[in-house]
């Protein structure tokens, strides 16, 4: 029988892709019998039902008047030290370089001083490298944390190469792609839910994101505006963030308030995919595009840009179509091409689901387990 491990998982507990991957990975590892300790500032949104071998350790930063900025990273590092020591963890797996990898390296050094060697595995997710990496104020610490981790993974080949380009990296970075639990993406009652959003049989387009500038949410609106000139359709937007009000203003300006539904943040955004005909992801940069993969798992073809890791997920002309960043005309043209022919749409949807199955958790989980075991053998 494989070795049962005690694993500390550190990630963002919110709606973002890195937090979803960290949480789903922890849950899948727990299903295989490992003992999982989530360490973060609030309960991960995708954690779900209670389980005996899943524990949650909250990181609380005291509100001391001297602190202009709460020292989250230090408190997180101290919490990791505590959990490693008293729960007797075998390893820490941290998701997102800032501040999780750097805090983990601090914890590792503190523990080393007490004679405890805790391996740190860092998974890079995207904006920690492609956005923060361009910011000189983070660069030395991110490089240090990556170089000092016992193993480092990136969620796509594109992100791996970006990391080498942007940082002073002197070690190997392994690619372990994101994954999905394909069973969770089967929705038997599609047609009933569809009628709620599109009572007259309109086509449904969906976009899910954190509405940050990198997602180019205004492009989503522009693409939809062009598609609806020819195809009766609705647009469902899931998520919230800095560019939401700009997107709402653009919809008002274009007189599309009836056709565009802003759902805001929802606990399980993938439910929106159950009703989708097409998924839109016109991002400026995207290290992987977990939301696109989740759409594909629901049999929904993806209209995306061809940036970053998206070509490693979406297959142009097979599972969806890709265009250059900002080319809303081309993305709209591709959308109309798919939506205007039912047989074509079905075929793309079928291929999308087939491709998504290649990223099934049962294929990806052993890659992480093998990595854990090889790290534990070498430290
Ligand atoms: O998409 C976001 O901005 C959220 C961000 C995160 O860290 O939560 O997502 C990044 O990690 C995801 C999971 O690995 C990837 O699927 C996303 O492509 C990546 N986002 C970007 O690179 C912009």
Coordinates of C-alpha atoms and ligand atoms in Angstrom, one line a residue:
X1 CA 0.0 0.0 0.0
X2 CA 1.2 3.5 -0.9
X3 CA 2.5 5.7 2.0
X4 CA -0.1 7.8 3.7
X5 CA 1.2 11.4 4.1
X6 CA 0.4 14.3 6.3
X7 CA 0.4 17.3 4.0
X8 CA 0.0 21.0 4.7
X9 CA -1.6 22.9 1.8
X10 CA -1.4 26.6 1.7
X11 CA -3.3 28.6 -0.9
X12 CA -5.7 31.5 -1.4
X13 CA -9.1 30.4 0.0
X14 CA -11.1 32.6 -2.5
X15 CA -12.7 32.0 -5.9
X16 CA -9.4 32.2 -8.0
X17 CA -8.1 29.3 -9.9
X18 CA -5.0 28.7 -7.7
X19 CA -7.3 28.4 -4.6
X20 CA -9.6 26.1 -6.4
X21 CA -6.7 23.9 -7.6
X22 CA -5.2 23.8 -4.0
X23 CA -8.5 22.9 -2.5
X24 CA -9.5 20.3 -5.0
X25 CA -6.1 18.7 -4.8
X26 CA -6.3 18.5 -1.0
X27 CA -9.8 17.0 -1.2
X28 CA -8.6 14.4 -3.8
X29 CA -5.6 13.5 -1.7
X30 CA -7.8 13.1 1.4
X31 CA -10.0 10.8 -0.6
X32 CA -6.9 8.6 -1.2
X33 CA -6.4 8.5 2.6
X34 CA -3.8 11.2 3.1
X35 CA -4.2 13.6 6.1
X36 CA -4.7 17.2 4.8
X37 CA -4.1 20.4 6.7
X38 CA -5.3 23.5 4.9
X39 CA -3.5 26.6 6.3
X40 CA -5.0 29.9 5.2
X41 CA -6.9 33.0 6.4
X42 CA -10.4 31.8 5.8
X43 CA -12.1 28.5 4.9
X44 CA -11.5 27.7 1.3
X45 CA -14.7 28.3 -0.7
X46 CA -14.6 24.9 -2.4
X47 CA -13.9 22.9 0.7
X48 CA -17.4 21.4 1.0
X49 CA -18.4 18.7 3.4
X50 CA -16.5 17.9 6.6
X51 CA -14.1 15.0 6.6
X52 CA -12.1 13.4 9.4
X53 CA -8.8 13.6 7.5
X54 CA -9.2 17.2 6.4
X55 CA -8.3 19.9 8.9
X56 CA -8.4 23.7 8.6
X57 CA -6.0 26.0 10.4
X58 CA -6.9 29.7 10.3
X59 CA -4.3 32.4 10.1
X60 CA -5.3 35.4 12.1
X61 CA -3.3 38.6 12.0
X62 CA -3.8 40.8 15.1
X63 CA -4.9 44.3 14.5
X64 CA -2.0 46.1 16.3
X65 CA -2.2 50.0 16.0
X66 CA 1.5 50.1 14.9
X67 CA 0.9 48.0 11.8
X68 CA 0.1 50.2 8.8
X69 CA 0.2 46.9 6.9
X70 CA -0.8 43.6 8.6
X71 CA 2.2 41.3 8.6
X72 CA 0.2 38.3 7.1
X73 CA 3.3 36.6 5.7
X74 CA 5.0 36.4 9.2
X75 CA 1.9 35.1 10.9
X76 CA 1.4 32.6 8.1
X77 CA 5.0 31.4 8.5
X78 CA 4.6 31.1 12.2
X79 CA 1.3 29.1 11.7
X80 CA 3.1 26.8 9.3
X81 CA 5.9 26.2 11.9
X82 CA 3.3 25.4 14.5
X83 CA 1.2 23.0 12.3
X84 CA 4.3 21.2 10.9
X85 CA 5.6 20.7 14.5
X86 CA 2.5 19.7 16.3
X87 CA 0.6 17.9 13.5
X88 CA 3.9 16.2 12.5
X89 CA 3.5 17.1 8.8
X90 CA 5.6 15.3 6.2
X91 CA 5.6 18.2 3.7
X92 CA 4.2 21.6 2.8
X93 CA 2.6 22.2 -0.6
X94 CA 2.2 25.9 -1.2
X95 CA 0.2 27.4 -4.1
X96 CA 1.1 30.8 -5.5
X97 CA 4.6 32.3 -5.0
X98 CA 3.6 35.4 -3.1
X99 CA 3.4 35.2 -0.1
X100 CA 2.9 31.5 0.3
X101 CA 6.2 30.2 -1.1
X102 CA 8.2 32.9 0.6
X103 CA 6.4 32.3 3.9
X104 CA 7.0 28.5 3.6
X105 CA 10.7 29.1 3.1
X106 CA 10.8 31.2 6.2
X107 CA 9.0 28.4 8.1
X108 CA 11.4 25.9 6.7
X109 CA 14.4 27.9 7.9
X110 CA 12.8 28.3 11.4
X111 CA 12.1 24.6 11.6
X112 CA 15.6 23.7 10.4
X113 CA 17.0 25.7 13.4
X114 CA 15.0 23.3 15.6
X115 CA 16.3 20.2 13.7
X116 CA 13.1 19.6 11.7
X117 CA 13.5 19.2 7.9
X118 CA 10.2 20.0 6.2
X119 CA 10.2 19.7 2.4
X120 CA 8.5 22.6 0.6
X121 CA 6.8 22.1 -2.8
X122 CA 5.8 25.2 -4.6
X123 CA 3.2 25.3 -7.4
X124 CA 3.3 28.4 -9.6
X125 CA -0.1 29.4 -11.0
X126 CA 0.2 32.4 -13.3
X127 CA -0.2 36.0 -12.1
X128 CA 2.4 35.3 -9.3
X129 CA 4.9 35.1 -12.2
X130 CA 3.4 36.9 -15.2
X131 CA 2.2 40.0 -13.4
X132 CA 4.1 40.1 -10.1
X133 CA 7.2 38.8 -11.8
X134 CA 7.4 42.0 -13.8
X135 CA 7.3 44.1 -10.6
X136 CA 10.9 44.6 -9.4
X137 CA 9.7 45.0 -5.9
X138 CA 8.9 41.3 -5.7
X139 CA 11.5 39.7 -8.0
X140 CA 14.3 38.9 -5.5
X141 CA 12.0 37.3 -3.0
X142 CA 10.1 35.3 -5.6
X143 CA 13.4 34.0 -7.2
X144 CA 14.7 33.1 -3.7
X145 CA 11.5 31.2 -2.7
X146 CA 11.5 29.3 -6.0
X147 CA 15.2 28.4 -5.8
X148 CA 15.0 27.3 -2.1
X149 CA 11.8 25.1 -2.5
X150 CA 12.5 21.4 -2.6
X151 CA 10.4 21.0 -5.7
X152 CA 8.6 23.5 -8.0
X153 CA 5.8 22.9 -10.4
X154 CA 4.1 25.1 -13.0
X155 CA 0.6 24.5 -14.3
X156 CA 1.7 24.8 -17.9
X157 CA 4.7 24.7 -20.2
X158 CA 4.1 28.3 -21.0
X159 CA 4.3 29.3 -17.3
X160 CA 7.4 27.3 -16.8
X161 CA 9.1 29.2 -19.6
X162 CA 7.9 32.5 -18.4
X163 CA 9.3 31.8 -15.0
X164 CA 12.8 31.1 -16.5
X165 CA 12.5 34.3 -18.5
X166 CA 11.4 36.6 -15.7
X167 CA 13.3 35.3 -12.7
X168 CA 16.9 34.2 -11.8
X169 CA 16.0 30.5 -11.6
X170 CA 18.7 27.9 -11.1
X171 CA 16.7 24.8 -10.7
X172 CA 14.3 22.5 -12.5
X173 CA 10.6 23.3 -12.7
X174 CA 8.3 20.4 -13.5
X175 CA 5.0 20.9 -15.4
X176 CA 2.0 19.4 -13.7
X177 CA -1.1 20.7 -15.4
X178 CA -4.3 21.6 -13.7
X179 CA -7.0 19.0 -13.4
X180 CA -10.7 18.6 -12.9
X181 CA -12.9 16.1 -11.2
X182 CA -14.9 15.2 -14.4
X183 CA -17.8 13.7 -12.4
X184 CA -18.6 17.1 -11.0
X185 CA -19.2 18.4 -14.4
X186 CA -22.1 16.2 -15.4
X187 CA -25.4 18.1 -15.1
X188 CA -28.4 15.9 -15.9
X189 CA -31.0 18.7 -15.7
X190 CA -29.5 21.1 -18.3
X191 CA -32.7 21.9 -20.2
X192 CA -34.8 22.9 -17.2
X193 CA -32.1 25.3 -16.0
X194 CA -31.5 26.7 -19.5
X195 CA -35.2 27.8 -19.8
X196 CA -34.7 30.1 -16.8
X197 CA -32.0 32.1 -18.5
X198 CA -33.1 31.7 -22.1
X199 CA -36.9 31.2 -22.2
X200 CA -37.1 31.7 -25.9
X201 CA -34.4 29.2 -26.9
X202 CA -31.7 31.8 -27.1
X203 CA -28.1 30.6 -27.2
X204 CA -26.2 31.1 -23.9
X205 CA -22.7 32.5 -23.7
X206 CA -20.8 32.3 -20.3
X207 CA -17.7 34.0 -18.9
X208 CA -16.3 33.3 -15.5
X209 CA -13.5 35.3 -13.9
X210 CA -12.3 37.7 -11.2
X211 CA -13.0 40.7 -13.5
X212 CA -9.5 42.0 -13.3
X213 CA -8.0 43.9 -16.2
X214 CA -6.0 40.8 -17.3
X215 CA -9.4 39.2 -18.1
X216 CA -10.3 41.9 -20.6
X217 CA -14.0 41.9 -19.5
X218 CA -14.8 44.7 -21.9
X219 CA -13.8 42.4 -24.8
X220 CA -16.3 39.9 -23.5
X221 CA -19.0 42.5 -23.9
X222 CA -17.8 43.6 -27.3
X223 CA -17.7 40.0 -28.6
X224 CA -21.2 39.4 -27.3
X225 CA -22.5 42.6 -28.8
X226 CA -21.3 41.5 -32.2
X227 CA -22.6 37.9 -31.9
X228 CA -26.1 39.0 -30.8
X229 CA -26.4 41.0 -34.0
X230 CA -26.8 37.7 -35.8
X231 CA -27.5 35.1 -33.1
X232 CA -30.3 35.4 -30.6
X233 CA -28.4 35.0 -27.4
X234 CA -27.8 35.8 -23.7
X235 CA -24.6 36.4 -21.9
X236 CA -24.1 35.2 -18.3
X237 CA -21.2 36.7 -16.4
X238 CA -20.0 35.0 -13.3
X239 CA -17.6 36.6 -10.8
X240 CA -16.8 40.1 -9.6
X241 CA -13.9 42.4 -9.4
X242 CA -12.4 45.8 -10.4
X243 CA -13.7 46.0 -13.9
X244 CA -17.3 45.0 -13.2
X245 CA -18.7 48.5 -13.1
X246 CA -17.0 49.4 -16.4
X247 CA -18.6 46.3 -18.0
X248 CA -22.0 47.2 -16.6
X249 CA -21.6 50.7 -18.0
X250 CA -20.7 49.3 -21.4
X251 CA -23.8 47.1 -21.4
X252 CA -26.0 50.1 -20.6
X253 CA -24.4 52.1 -23.3
X254 CA -25.0 49.3 -25.8
X255 CA -28.6 48.8 -24.6
X256 CA -28.0 45.2 -23.7
X257 CA -29.0 45.1 -20.0
X258 CA -31.8 42.6 -20.7
X259 CA -29.4 40.2 -22.5
X260 CA -26.4 40.4 -20.1
X261 CA -26.9 38.8 -16.7
X262 CA -24.3 39.7 -14.0
X263 CA -24.5 36.9 -11.5
X264 CA -21.7 38.1 -9.3
X265 CA -19.6 35.7 -7.2
X266 CA -21.3 32.4 -6.8
X267 CA -20.2 29.5 -4.6
X268 CA -20.1 27.0 -7.4
X269 CA -19.5 29.0 -10.6
X270 CA -19.4 25.9 -12.7
X271 CA -23.2 25.5 -12.4
X272 CA -23.5 28.3 -14.9
X273 CA -21.6 26.1 -17.3
X274 CA -24.4 23.6 -17.2
X275 CA -26.5 26.0 -19.3
X276 CA -23.8 27.3 -21.6
X277 CA -23.5 26.9 -25.4
X278 CA -20.2 28.8 -25.6
X279 CA -17.5 30.0 -23.1
X280 CA -15.7 33.2 -23.7
X281 CA -12.2 33.8 -22.3
X282 CA -10.5 36.8 -24.1
X283 CA -7.7 37.2 -21.5
X284 CA -4.6 39.3 -22.0
X285 CA -2.6 36.5 -20.3
X286 CA -3.6 33.2 -18.9
X287 CA -1.1 30.6 -17.6
X288 CA -3.6 27.8 -18.0
X289 CA -7.2 28.8 -18.0
X290 CA -8.9 26.5 -15.5
X291 CA -12.2 28.1 -16.2
X292 CA -11.9 27.1 -19.9
X293 CA -11.1 23.6 -18.9
X294 CA -14.1 23.5 -16.6
X295 CA -16.3 24.7 -19.5
X296 CA -14.8 22.0 -21.7
X297 CA -15.5 19.4 -19.1
X298 CA -19.2 20.4 -19.4
X299 CA -19.0 19.9 -23.2
X300 CA -18.9 23.6 -23.9
X301 CA -16.6 24.9 -26.7
X302 CA -14.2 27.8 -25.8
X303 CA -13.6 31.0 -27.7
X304 CA -10.4 32.3 -26.3
X305 CA -7.2 34.2 -27.0
X306 CA -4.1 32.2 -27.9
X307 CA -2.0 33.6 -25.0
X308 CA 0.1 31.8 -22.4
X309 CA -1.0 28.3 -21.6
X310 CA -4.4 28.5 -23.4
X311 CA -3.2 26.6 -26.5
X312 CA -2.1 23.8 -24.1
X313 CA -5.8 23.4 -23.1
X314 CA -8.0 24.7 -26.0
X315 CA -7.4 23.2 -29.4
X316 CA -8.1 25.6 -32.3
X317 CA -10.7 24.2 -34.6
X318 CA -11.4 21.2 -32.4
X319 CA -12.5 22.1 -28.9
X320 CA -13.0 25.8 -29.6
X321 CA -11.2 28.6 -31.5
X322 CA -8.4 31.0 -30.6
X323 CA -7.6 34.6 -31.7
X324 CA -5.0 37.2 -30.9
X325 CA -5.4 39.3 -27.7
X326 CA -7.8 42.2 -28.4
X327 CA -9.1 40.9 -31.7
X328 CA -12.8 41.0 -30.8
X329 CA -13.9 40.9 -34.4
X330 CA -12.2 37.5 -34.9
X331 CA -13.5 36.1 -31.7
X332 CA -17.0 37.3 -32.6
X333 CA -16.7 35.8 -36.0
X334 CA -15.6 32.5 -34.5
X335 CA -18.5 32.6 -32.0
X336 CA -21.0 33.1 -34.8
X337 CA -19.4 30.3 -36.8
X338 CA -19.9 27.8 -33.9
X339 CA -23.3 29.0 -32.8
X340 CA -24.9 29.2 -36.2
X341 CA -24.6 25.4 -36.9
X342 CA -26.1 23.1 -34.4
X343 CA -24.2 20.0 -35.6
X344 CA -20.9 21.9 -35.6
X345 CA -21.5 23.2 -32.1
X346 CA -22.4 19.7 -30.8
X347 CA -19.2 18.3 -32.4
X348 CA -17.0 20.9 -30.9
X349 CA -18.7 20.4 -27.5
X350 CA -18.1 16.6 -27.7
X351 CA -14.4 17.2 -28.6
X352 CA -14.1 19.7 -25.7
X353 CA -15.4 17.2 -23.2
X354 CA -13.1 14.5 -24.7
X355 CA -10.1 16.8 -24.3
X356 CA -11.1 17.8 -20.8
X357 CA -11.0 14.1 -19.8
X358 CA -7.3 14.1 -20.5
X359 CA -7.0 16.4 -17.4
X360 CA -9.0 14.2 -15.1
X361 CA -7.9 14.2 -11.5
X362 CA -7.2 10.5 -11.6
X363 CA -4.4 11.2 -14.2
X364 CA -2.9 14.2 -12.5
X365 CA -3.1 13.2 -8.8
X366 CA -0.4 10.5 -9.2
X367 CA 2.0 13.0 -10.7
X368 CA 1.7 15.0 -7.4
X369 CA 2.0 11.9 -5.3
X370 CA 5.1 10.8 -7.2
X371 CA 6.6 14.2 -6.8
X372 CA 5.9 14.1 -3.0
X373 CA 7.5 10.7 -2.7
X374 CA 10.6 11.6 -4.7
X375 CA 11.1 14.7 -2.7
X376 CA 10.7 12.8 0.6
X377 CA 13.3 10.2 -0.6
X378 CA 15.9 12.9 -1.3
X379 CA 15.6 15.2 1.7
Ligands
LIG1 O1 -7.2 33.9 -13.2 C1 -6.8 34.6 -12.2 O2 -6.5 35.7 -12.3 C2 -6.7 33.9 -10.9 C3 -5.4 33.1 -10.8 C4 -5.2 32.6 -9.5 O3 -4.0 32.5 -9.1 O4 -6.1 32.2 -8.7 O5 -5.5 32.1 -11.8 C5 -4.2 31.7 -12.3 O6 -4.1 30.3 -11.8 C6 -5.1 29.4 -12.4 C7 -4.9 28.1 -11.7 O7 -3.7 27.5 -12.0 C8 -4.9 29.4 -13.9 O8 -5.8 28.5 -14.5 C9 -5.1 30.8 -14.5 O9 -4.8 30.7 -15.9 C10 -4.1 31.7 -13.8 N1 -4.5 33.1 -14.3 C11 -3.7 33.8 -15.0 O10 -2.6 33.4 -15.5 C12 -4.2 35.2 -15.4

